[in-house]
PDB file of N, CA and C in Angstrom:
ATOM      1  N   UNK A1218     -29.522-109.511  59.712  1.00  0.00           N
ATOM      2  CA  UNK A1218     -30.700-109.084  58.978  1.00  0.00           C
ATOM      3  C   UNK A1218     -30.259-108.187  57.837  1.00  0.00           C
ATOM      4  N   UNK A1219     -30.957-108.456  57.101  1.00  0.00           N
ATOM      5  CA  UNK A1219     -30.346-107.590  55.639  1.00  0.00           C
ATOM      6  C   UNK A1219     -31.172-106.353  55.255  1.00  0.00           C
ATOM      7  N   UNK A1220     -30.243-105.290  55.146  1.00  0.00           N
ATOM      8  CA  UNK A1220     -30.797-103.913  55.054  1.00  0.00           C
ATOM      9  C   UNK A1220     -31.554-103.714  53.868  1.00  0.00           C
ATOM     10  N   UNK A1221     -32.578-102.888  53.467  1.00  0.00           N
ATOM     11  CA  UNK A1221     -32.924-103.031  51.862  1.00  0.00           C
ATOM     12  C   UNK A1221     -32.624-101.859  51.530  1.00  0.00           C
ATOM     13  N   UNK A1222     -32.510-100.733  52.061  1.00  0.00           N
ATOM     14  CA  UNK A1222     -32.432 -99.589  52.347  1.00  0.00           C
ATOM     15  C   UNK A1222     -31.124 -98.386  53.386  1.00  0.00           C
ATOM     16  N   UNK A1223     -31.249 -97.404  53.143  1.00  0.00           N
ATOM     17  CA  UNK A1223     -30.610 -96.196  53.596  1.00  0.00           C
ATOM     18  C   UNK A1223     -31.151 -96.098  55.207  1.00  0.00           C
ATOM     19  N   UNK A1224     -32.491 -96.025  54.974  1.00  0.00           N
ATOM     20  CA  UNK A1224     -33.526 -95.833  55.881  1.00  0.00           C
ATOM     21  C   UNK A1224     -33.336 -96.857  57.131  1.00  0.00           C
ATOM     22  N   UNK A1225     -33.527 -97.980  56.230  1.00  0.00           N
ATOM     23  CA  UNK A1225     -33.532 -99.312  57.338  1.00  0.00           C
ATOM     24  C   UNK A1225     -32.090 -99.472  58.208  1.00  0.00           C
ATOM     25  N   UNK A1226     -31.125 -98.483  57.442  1.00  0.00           N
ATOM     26  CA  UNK A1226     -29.649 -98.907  58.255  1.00  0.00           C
ATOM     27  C   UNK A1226     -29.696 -97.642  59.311  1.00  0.00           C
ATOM     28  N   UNK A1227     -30.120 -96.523  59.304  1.00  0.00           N
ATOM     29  CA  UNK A1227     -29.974 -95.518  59.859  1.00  0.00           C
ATOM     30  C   UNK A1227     -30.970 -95.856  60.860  1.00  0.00           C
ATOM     31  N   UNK A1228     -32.207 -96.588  61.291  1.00  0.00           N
ATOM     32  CA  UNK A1228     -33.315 -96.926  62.109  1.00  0.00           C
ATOM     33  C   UNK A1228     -32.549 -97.974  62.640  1.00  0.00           C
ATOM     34  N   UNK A1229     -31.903 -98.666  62.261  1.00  0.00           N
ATOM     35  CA  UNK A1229     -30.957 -99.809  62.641  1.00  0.00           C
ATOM     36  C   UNK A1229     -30.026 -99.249  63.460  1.00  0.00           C
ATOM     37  N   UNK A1230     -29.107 -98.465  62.905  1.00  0.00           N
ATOM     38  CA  UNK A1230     -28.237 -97.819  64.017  1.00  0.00           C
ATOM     39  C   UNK A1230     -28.435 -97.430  64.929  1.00  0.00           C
ATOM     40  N   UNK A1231     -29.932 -96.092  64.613  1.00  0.00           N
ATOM     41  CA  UNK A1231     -29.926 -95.573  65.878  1.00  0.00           C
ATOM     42  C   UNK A1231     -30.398 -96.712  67.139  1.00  0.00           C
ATOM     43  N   UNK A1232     -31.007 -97.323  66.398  1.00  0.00           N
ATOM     44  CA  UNK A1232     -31.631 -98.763  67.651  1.00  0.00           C
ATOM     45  C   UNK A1232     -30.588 -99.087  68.174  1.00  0.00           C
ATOM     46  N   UNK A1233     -29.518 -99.217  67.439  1.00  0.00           N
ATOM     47  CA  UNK A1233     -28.390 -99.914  68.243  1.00  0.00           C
ATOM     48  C   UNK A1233     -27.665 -99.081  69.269  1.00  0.00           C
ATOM     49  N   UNK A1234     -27.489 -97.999  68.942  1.00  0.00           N
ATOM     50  CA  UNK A1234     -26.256 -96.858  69.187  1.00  0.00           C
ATOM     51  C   UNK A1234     -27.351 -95.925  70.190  1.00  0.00           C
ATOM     52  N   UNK A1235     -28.369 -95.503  70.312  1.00  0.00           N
ATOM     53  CA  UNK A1235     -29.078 -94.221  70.943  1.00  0.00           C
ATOM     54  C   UNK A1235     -30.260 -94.888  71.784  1.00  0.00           C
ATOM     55  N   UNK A1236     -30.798 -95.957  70.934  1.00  0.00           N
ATOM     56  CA  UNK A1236     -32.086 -95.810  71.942  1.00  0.00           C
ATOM     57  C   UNK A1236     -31.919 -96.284  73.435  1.00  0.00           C
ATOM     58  N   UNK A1237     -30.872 -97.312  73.777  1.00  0.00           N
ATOM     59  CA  UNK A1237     -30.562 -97.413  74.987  1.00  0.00           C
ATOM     60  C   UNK A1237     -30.033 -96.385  75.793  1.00  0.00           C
ATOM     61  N   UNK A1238     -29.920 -95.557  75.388  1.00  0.00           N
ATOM     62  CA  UNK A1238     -29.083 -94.022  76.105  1.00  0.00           C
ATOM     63  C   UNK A1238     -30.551 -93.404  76.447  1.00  0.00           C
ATOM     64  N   UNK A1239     -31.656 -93.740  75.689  1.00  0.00           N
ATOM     65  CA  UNK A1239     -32.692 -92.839  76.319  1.00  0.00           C
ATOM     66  C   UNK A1239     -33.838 -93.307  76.990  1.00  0.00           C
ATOM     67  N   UNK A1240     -34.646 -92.384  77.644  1.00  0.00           N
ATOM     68  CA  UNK A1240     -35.146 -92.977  79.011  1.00  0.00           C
ATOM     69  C   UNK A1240     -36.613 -93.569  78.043  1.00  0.00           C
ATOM     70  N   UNK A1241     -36.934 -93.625  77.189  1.00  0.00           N
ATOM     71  CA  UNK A1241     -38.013 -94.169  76.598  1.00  0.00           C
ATOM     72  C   UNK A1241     -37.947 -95.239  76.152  1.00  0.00           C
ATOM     73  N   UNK A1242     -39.245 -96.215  76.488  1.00  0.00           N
ATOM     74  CA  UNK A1242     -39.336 -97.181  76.767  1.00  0.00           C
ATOM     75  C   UNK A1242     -39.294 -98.083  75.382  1.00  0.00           C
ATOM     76  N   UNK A1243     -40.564 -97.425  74.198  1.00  0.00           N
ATOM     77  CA  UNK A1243     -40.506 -97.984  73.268  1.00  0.00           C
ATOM     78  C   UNK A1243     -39.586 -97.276  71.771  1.00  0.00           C
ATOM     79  N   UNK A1244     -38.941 -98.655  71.006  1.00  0.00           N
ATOM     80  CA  UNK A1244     -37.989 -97.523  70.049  1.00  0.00           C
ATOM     81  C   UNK A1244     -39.246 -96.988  69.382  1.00  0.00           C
ATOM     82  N   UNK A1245     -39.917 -97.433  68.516  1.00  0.00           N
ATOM     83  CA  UNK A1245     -41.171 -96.071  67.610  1.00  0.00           C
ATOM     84  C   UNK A1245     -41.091 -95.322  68.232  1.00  0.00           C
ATOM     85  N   UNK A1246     -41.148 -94.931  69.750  1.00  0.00           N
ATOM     86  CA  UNK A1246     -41.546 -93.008  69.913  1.00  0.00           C
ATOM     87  C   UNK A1246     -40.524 -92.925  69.952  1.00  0.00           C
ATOM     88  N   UNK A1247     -39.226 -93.595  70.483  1.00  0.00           N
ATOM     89  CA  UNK A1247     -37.945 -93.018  70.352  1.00  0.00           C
ATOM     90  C   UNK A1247     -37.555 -92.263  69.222  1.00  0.00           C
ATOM     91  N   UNK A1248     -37.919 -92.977  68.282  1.00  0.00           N
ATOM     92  CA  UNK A1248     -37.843 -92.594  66.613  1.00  0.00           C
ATOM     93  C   UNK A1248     -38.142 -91.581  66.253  1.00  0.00           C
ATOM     94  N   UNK A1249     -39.487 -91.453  66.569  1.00  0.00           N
ATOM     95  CA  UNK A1249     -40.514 -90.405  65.932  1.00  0.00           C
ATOM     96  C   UNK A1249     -39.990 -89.220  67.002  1.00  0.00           C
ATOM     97  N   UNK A1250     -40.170 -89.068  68.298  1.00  0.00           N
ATOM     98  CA  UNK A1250     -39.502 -88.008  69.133  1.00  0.00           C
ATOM     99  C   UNK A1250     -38.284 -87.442  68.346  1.00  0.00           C
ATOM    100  N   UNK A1251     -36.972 -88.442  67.947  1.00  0.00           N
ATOM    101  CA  UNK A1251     -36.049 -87.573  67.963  1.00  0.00           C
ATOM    102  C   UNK A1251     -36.279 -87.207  66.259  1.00  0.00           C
ATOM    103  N   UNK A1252     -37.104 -87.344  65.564  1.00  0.00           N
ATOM    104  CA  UNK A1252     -37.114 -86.676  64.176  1.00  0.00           C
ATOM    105  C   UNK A1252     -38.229 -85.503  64.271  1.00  0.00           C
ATOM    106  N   UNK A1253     -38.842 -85.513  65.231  1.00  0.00           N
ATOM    107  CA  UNK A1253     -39.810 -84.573  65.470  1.00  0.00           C
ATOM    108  C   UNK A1253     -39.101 -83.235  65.754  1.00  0.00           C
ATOM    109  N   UNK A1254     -37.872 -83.354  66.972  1.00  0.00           N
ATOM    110  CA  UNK A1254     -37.006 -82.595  67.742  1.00  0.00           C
ATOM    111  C   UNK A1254     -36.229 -82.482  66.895  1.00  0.00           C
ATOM    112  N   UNK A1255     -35.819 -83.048  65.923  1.00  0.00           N
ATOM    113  CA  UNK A1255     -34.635 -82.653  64.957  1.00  0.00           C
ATOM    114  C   UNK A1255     -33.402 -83.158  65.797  1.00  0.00           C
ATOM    115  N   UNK A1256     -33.088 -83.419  66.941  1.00  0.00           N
ATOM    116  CA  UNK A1256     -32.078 -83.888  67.665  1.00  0.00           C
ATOM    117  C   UNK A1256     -32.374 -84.827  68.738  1.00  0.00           C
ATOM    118  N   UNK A1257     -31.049 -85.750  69.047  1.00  0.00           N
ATOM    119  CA  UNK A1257     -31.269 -86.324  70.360  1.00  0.00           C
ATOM    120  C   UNK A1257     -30.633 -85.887  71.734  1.00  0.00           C
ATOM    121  N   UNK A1258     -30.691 -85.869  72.799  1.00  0.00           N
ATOM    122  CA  UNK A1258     -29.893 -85.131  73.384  1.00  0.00           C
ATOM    123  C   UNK A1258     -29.304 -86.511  74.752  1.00  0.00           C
ATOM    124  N   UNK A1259     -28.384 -86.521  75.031  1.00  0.00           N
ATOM    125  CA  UNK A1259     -27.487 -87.384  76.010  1.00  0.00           C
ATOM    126  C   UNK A1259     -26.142 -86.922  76.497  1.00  0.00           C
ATOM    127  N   UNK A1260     -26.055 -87.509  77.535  1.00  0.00           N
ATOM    128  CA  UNK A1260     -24.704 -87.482  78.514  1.00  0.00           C
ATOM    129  C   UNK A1260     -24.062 -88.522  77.911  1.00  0.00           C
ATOM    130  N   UNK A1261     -22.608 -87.902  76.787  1.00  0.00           N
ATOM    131  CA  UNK A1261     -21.630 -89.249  76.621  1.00  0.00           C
ATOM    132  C   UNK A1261     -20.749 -89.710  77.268  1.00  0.00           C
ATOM    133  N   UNK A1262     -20.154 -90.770  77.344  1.00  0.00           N
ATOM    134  CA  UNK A1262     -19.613 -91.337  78.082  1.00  0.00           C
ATOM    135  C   UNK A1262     -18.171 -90.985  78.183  1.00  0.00           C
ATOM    136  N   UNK A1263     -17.999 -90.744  79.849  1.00  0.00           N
ATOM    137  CA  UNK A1263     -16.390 -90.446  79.886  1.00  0.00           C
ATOM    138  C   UNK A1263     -15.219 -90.640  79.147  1.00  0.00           C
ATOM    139  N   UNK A1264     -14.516 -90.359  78.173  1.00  0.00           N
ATOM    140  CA  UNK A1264     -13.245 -90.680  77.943  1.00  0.00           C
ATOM    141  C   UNK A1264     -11.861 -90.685  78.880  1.00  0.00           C
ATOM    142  N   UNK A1265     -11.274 -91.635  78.574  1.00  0.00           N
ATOM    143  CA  UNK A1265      -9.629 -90.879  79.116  1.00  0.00           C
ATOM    144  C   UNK A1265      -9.449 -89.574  78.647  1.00  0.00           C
ATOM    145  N   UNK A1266      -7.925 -89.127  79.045  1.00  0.00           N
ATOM    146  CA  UNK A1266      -7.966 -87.513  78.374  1.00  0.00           C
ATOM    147  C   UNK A1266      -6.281 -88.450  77.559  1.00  0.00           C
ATOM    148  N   UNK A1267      -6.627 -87.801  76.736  1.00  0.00           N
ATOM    149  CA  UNK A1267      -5.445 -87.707  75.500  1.00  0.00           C
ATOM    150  C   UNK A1267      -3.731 -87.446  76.023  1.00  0.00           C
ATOM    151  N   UNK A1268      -2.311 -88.416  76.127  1.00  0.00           N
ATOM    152  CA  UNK A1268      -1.773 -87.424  76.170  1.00  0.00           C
ATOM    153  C   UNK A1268      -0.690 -87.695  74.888  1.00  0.00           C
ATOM    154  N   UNK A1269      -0.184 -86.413  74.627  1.00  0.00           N
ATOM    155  CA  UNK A1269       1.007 -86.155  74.001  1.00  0.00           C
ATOM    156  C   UNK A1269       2.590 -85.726  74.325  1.00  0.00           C
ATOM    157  N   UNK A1270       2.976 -86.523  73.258  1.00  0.00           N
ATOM    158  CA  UNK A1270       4.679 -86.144  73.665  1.00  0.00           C
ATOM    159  C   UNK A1270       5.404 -85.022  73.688  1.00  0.00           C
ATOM    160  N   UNK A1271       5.878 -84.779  73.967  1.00  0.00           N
ATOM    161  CA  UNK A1271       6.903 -83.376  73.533  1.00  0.00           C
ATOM    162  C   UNK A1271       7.563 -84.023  72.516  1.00  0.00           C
ATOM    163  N   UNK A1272       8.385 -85.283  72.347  1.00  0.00           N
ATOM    164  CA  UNK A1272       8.699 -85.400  71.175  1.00  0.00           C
ATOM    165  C   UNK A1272       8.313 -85.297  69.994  1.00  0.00           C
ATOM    166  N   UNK A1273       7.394 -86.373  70.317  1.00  0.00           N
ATOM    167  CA  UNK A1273       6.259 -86.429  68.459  1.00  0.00           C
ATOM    168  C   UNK A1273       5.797 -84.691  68.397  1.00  0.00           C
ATOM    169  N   UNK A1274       5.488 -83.856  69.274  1.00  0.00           N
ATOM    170  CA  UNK A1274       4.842 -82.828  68.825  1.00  0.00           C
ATOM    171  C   UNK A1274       5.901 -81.401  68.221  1.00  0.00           C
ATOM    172  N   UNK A1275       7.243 -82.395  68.866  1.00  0.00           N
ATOM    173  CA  UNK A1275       8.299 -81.126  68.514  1.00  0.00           C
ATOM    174  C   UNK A1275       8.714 -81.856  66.795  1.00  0.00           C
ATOM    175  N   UNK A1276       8.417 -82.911  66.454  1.00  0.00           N
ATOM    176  CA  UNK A1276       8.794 -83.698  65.217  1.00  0.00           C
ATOM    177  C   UNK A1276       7.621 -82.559  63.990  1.00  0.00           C
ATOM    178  N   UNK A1277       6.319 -82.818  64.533  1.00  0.00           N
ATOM    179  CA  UNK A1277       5.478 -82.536  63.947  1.00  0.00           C
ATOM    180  C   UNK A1277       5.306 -81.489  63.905  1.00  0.00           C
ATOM    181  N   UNK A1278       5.637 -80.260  64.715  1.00  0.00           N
ATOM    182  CA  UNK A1278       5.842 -79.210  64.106  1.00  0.00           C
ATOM    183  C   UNK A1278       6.880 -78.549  63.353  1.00  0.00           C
ATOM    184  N   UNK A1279       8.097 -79.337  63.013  1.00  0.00           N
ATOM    185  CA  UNK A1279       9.708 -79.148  62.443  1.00  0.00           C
ATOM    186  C   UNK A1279       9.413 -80.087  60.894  1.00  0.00           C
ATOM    187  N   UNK A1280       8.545 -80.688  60.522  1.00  0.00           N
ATOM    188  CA  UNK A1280       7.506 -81.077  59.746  1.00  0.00           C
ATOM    189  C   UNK A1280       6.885 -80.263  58.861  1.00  0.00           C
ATOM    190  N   UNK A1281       6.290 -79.637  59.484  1.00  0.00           N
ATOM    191  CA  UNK A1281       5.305 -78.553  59.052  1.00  0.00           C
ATOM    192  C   UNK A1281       6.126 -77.135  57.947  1.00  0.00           C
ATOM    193  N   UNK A1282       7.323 -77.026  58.600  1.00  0.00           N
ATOM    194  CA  UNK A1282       8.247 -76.317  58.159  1.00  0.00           C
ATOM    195  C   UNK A1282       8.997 -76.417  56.854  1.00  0.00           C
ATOM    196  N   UNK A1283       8.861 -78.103  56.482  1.00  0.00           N
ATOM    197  CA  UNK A1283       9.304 -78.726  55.256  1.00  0.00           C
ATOM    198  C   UNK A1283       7.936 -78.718  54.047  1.00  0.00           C
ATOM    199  N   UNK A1284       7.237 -77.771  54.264  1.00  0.00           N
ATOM    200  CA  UNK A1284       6.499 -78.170  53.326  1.00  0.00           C
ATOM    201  C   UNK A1284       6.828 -76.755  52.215  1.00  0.00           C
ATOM    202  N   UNK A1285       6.168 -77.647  50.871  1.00  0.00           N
ATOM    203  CA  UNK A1285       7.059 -76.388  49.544  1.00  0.00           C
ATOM    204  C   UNK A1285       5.930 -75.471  49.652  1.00  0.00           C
ATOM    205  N   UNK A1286       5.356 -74.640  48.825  1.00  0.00           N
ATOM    206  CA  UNK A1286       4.627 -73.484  49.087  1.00  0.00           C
ATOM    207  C   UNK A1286       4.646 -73.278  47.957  1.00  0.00           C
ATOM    208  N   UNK A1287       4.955 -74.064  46.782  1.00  0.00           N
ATOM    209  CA  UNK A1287       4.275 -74.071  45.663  1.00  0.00           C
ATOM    210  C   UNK A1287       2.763 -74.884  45.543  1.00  0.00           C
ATOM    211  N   UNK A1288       2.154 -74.722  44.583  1.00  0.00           N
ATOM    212  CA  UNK A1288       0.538 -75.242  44.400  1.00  0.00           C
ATOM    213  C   UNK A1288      -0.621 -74.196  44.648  1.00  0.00           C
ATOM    214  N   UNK A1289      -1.378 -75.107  45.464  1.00  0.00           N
ATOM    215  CA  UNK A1289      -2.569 -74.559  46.137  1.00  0.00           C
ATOM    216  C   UNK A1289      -2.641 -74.453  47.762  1.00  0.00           C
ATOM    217  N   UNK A1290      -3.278 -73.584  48.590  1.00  0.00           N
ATOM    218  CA  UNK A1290      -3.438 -73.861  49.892  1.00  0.00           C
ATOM    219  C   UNK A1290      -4.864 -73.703  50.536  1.00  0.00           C
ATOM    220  N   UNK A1291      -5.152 -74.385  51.197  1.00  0.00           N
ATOM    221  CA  UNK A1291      -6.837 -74.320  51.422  1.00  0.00           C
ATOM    222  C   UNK A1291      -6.803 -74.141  52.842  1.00  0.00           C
ATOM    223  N   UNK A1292      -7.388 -72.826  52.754  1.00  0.00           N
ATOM    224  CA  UNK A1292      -7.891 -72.418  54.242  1.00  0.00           C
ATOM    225  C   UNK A1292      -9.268 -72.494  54.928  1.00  0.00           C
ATOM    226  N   UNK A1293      -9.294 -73.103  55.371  1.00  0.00           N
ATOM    227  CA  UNK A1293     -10.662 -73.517  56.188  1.00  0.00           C
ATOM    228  C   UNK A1293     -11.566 -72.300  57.457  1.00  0.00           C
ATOM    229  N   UNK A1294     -12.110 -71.686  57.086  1.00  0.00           N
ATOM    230  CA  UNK A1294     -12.762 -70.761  58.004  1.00  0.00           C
ATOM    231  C   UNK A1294     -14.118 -70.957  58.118  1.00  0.00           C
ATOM    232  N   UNK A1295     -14.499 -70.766  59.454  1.00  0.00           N
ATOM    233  CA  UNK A1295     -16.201 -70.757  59.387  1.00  0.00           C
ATOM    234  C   UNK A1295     -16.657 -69.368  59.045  1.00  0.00           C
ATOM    235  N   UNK A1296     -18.172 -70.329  58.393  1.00  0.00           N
ATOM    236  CA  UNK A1296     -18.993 -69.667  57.624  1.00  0.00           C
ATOM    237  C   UNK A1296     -19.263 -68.150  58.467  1.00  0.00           C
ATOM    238  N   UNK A1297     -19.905 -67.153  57.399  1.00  0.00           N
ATOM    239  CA  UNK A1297     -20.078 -65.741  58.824  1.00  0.00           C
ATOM    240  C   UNK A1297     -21.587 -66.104  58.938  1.00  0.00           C
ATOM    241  N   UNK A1298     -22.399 -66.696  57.899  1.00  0.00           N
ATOM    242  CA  UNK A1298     -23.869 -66.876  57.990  1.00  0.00           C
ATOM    243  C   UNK A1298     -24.044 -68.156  59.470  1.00  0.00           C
ATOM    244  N   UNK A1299     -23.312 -69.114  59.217  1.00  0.00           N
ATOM    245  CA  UNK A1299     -23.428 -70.141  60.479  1.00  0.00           C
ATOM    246  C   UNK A1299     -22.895 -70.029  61.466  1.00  0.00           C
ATOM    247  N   UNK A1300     -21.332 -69.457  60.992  1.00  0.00           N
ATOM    248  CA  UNK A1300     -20.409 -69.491  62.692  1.00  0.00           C
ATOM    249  C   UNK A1300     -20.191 -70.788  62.806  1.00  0.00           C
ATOM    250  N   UNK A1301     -20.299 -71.780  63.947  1.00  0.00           N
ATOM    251  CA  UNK A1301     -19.412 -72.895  64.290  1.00  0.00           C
ATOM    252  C   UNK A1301     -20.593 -74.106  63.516  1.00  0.00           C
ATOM    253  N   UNK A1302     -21.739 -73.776  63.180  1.00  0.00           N
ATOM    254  CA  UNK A1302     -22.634 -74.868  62.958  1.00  0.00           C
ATOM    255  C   UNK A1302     -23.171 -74.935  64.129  1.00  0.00           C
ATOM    256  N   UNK A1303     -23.025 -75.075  64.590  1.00  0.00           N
ATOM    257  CA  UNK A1303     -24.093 -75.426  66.108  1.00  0.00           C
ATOM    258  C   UNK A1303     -25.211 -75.620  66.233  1.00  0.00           C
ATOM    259  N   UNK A1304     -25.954 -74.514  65.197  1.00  0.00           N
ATOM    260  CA  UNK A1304     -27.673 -74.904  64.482  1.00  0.00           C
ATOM    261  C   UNK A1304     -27.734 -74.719  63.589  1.00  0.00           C
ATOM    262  N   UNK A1305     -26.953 -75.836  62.403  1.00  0.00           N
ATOM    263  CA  UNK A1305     -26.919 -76.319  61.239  1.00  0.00           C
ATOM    264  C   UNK A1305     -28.014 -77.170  61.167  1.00  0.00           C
ATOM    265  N   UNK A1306     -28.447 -77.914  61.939  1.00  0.00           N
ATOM    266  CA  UNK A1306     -29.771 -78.500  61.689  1.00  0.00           C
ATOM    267  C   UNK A1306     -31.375 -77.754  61.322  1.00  0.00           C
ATOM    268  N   UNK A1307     -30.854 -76.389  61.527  1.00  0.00           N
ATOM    269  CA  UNK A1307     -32.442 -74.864  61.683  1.00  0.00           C
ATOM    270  C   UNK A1307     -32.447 -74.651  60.279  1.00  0.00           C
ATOM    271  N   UNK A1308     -33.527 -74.906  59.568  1.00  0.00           N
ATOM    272  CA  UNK A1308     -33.561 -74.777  58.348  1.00  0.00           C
ATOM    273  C   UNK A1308     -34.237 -73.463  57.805  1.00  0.00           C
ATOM    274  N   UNK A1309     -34.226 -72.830  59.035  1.00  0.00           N
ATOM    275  CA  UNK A1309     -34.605 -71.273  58.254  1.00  0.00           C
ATOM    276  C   UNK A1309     -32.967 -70.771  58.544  1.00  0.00           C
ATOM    277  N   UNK A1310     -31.802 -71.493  59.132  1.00  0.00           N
ATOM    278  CA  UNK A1310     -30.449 -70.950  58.734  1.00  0.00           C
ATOM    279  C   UNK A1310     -29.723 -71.304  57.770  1.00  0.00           C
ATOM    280  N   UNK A1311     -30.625 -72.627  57.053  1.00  0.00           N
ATOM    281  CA  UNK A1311     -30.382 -73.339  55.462  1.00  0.00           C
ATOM    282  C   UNK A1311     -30.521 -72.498  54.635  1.00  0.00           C
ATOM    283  N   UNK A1312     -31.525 -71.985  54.348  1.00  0.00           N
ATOM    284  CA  UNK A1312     -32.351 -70.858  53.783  1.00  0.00           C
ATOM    285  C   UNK A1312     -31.200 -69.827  53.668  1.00  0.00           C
ATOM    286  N   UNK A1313     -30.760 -68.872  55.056  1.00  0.00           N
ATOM    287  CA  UNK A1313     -30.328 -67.978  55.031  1.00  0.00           C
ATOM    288  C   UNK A1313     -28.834 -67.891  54.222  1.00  0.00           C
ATOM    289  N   UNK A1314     -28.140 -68.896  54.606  1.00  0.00           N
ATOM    290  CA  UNK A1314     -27.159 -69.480  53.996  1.00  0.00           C
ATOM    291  C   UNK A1314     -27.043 -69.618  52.472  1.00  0.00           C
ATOM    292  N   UNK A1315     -28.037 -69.967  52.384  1.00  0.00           N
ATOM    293  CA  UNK A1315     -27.868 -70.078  50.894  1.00  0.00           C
ATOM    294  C   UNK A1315     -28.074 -68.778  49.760  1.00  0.00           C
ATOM    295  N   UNK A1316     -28.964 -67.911  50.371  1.00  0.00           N
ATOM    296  CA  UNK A1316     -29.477 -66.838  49.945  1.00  0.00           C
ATOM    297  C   UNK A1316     -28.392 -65.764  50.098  1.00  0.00           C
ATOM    298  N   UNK A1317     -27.640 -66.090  51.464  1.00  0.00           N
ATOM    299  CA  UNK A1317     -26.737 -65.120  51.839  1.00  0.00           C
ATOM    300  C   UNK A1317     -25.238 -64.492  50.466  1.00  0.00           C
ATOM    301  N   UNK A1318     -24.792 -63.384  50.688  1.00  0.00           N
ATOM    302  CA  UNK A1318     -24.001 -62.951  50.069  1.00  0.00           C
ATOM    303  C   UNK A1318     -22.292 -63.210  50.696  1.00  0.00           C
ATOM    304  N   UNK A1319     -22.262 -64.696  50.958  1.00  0.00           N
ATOM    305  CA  UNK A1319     -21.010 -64.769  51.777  1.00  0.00           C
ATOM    306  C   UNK A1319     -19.521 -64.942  50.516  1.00  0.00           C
ATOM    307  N   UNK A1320     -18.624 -64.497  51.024  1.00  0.00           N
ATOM    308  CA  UNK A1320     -17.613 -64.353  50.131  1.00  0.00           C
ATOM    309  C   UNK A1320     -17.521 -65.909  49.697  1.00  0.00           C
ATOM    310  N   UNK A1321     -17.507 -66.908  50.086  1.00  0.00           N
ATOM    311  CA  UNK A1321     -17.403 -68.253  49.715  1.00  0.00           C
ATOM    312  C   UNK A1321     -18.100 -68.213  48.508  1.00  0.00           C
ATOM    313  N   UNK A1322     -19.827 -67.820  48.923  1.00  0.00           N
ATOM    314  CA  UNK A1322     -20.588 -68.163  47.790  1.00  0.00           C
ATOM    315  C   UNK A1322     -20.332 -67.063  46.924  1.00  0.00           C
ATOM    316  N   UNK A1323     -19.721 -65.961  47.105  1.00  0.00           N
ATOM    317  CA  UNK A1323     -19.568 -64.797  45.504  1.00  0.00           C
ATOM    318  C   UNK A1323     -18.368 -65.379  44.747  1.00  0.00           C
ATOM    319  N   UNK A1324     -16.624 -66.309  45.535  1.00  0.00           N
ATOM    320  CA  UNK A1324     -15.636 -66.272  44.766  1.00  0.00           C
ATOM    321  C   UNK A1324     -16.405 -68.099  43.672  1.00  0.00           C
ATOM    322  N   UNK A1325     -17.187 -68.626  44.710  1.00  0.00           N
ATOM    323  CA  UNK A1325     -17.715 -69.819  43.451  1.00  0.00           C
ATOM    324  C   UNK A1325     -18.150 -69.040  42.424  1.00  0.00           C
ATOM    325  N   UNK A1326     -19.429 -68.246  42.894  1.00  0.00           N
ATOM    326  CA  UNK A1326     -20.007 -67.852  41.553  1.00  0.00           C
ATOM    327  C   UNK A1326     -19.013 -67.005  40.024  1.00  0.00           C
ATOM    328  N   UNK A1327     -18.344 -66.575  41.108  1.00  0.00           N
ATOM    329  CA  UNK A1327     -17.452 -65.929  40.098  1.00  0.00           C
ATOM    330  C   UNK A1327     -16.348 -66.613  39.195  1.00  0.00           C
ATOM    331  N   UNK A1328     -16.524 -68.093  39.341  1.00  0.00           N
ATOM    332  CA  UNK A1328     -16.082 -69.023  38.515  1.00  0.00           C
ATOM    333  C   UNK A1328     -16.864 -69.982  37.641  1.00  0.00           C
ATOM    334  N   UNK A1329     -17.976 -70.208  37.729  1.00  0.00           N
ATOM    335  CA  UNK A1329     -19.039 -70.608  37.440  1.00  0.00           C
ATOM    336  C   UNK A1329     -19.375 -70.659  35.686  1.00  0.00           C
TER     337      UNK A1329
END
């Protein structure tokens, strides 16, 4: 079936991918429930657990060591207004975020 839309692929997915995970019967309220709730909530499915080598991990950190330290370096820290995201979806923490005086948003502005 051919998508015409953003909309129609994302209603598509979730049909495919979520609504069988939930205990409701028809997809419309499925739909409308989880945009109402802003989230869906489910038990995912077991994985194996991961393992790693001592080799590859002793490679990959003797790796790490070869790198030059000329350029740029980008450090990744969470936000102090959000913390981990966790309720990145709360849009009065959209709000706050944006309004907020976080060093991220003063060193942009200060290039601007």
């Amino acid at each position: 079936r051919k998508l015409s839309s953003f909309h129609d692929y994302l209603m598509s997915y979730w049909e495919k991918e979520f609504f069988p995970k939930s205990n409701i019967s028809d997809y419309r309220n499925f739909w409308n429930s989880s945009l109402r709730n802003g989230v869906f909530n489910y038990t995912p499915e077991v994985n194996n657990p991961v393992s790693i080598s001592k080799e590859g991990l002793s490679r990959t950190i003797s790796a790490s060591d070869n790198v030059k330290s000329s350029g740029f370096e980008v450090v990744i820290t969470e936000s102090v207004a959000l913390g981990t995201g966790m309720h990145a979806n709360n849009p009065w923490l959209m709000g706050f975020l944006i309004l907020s005086q976080d060093s991220v948003g003063k060193t942009l502005r200060l290039y601007q």
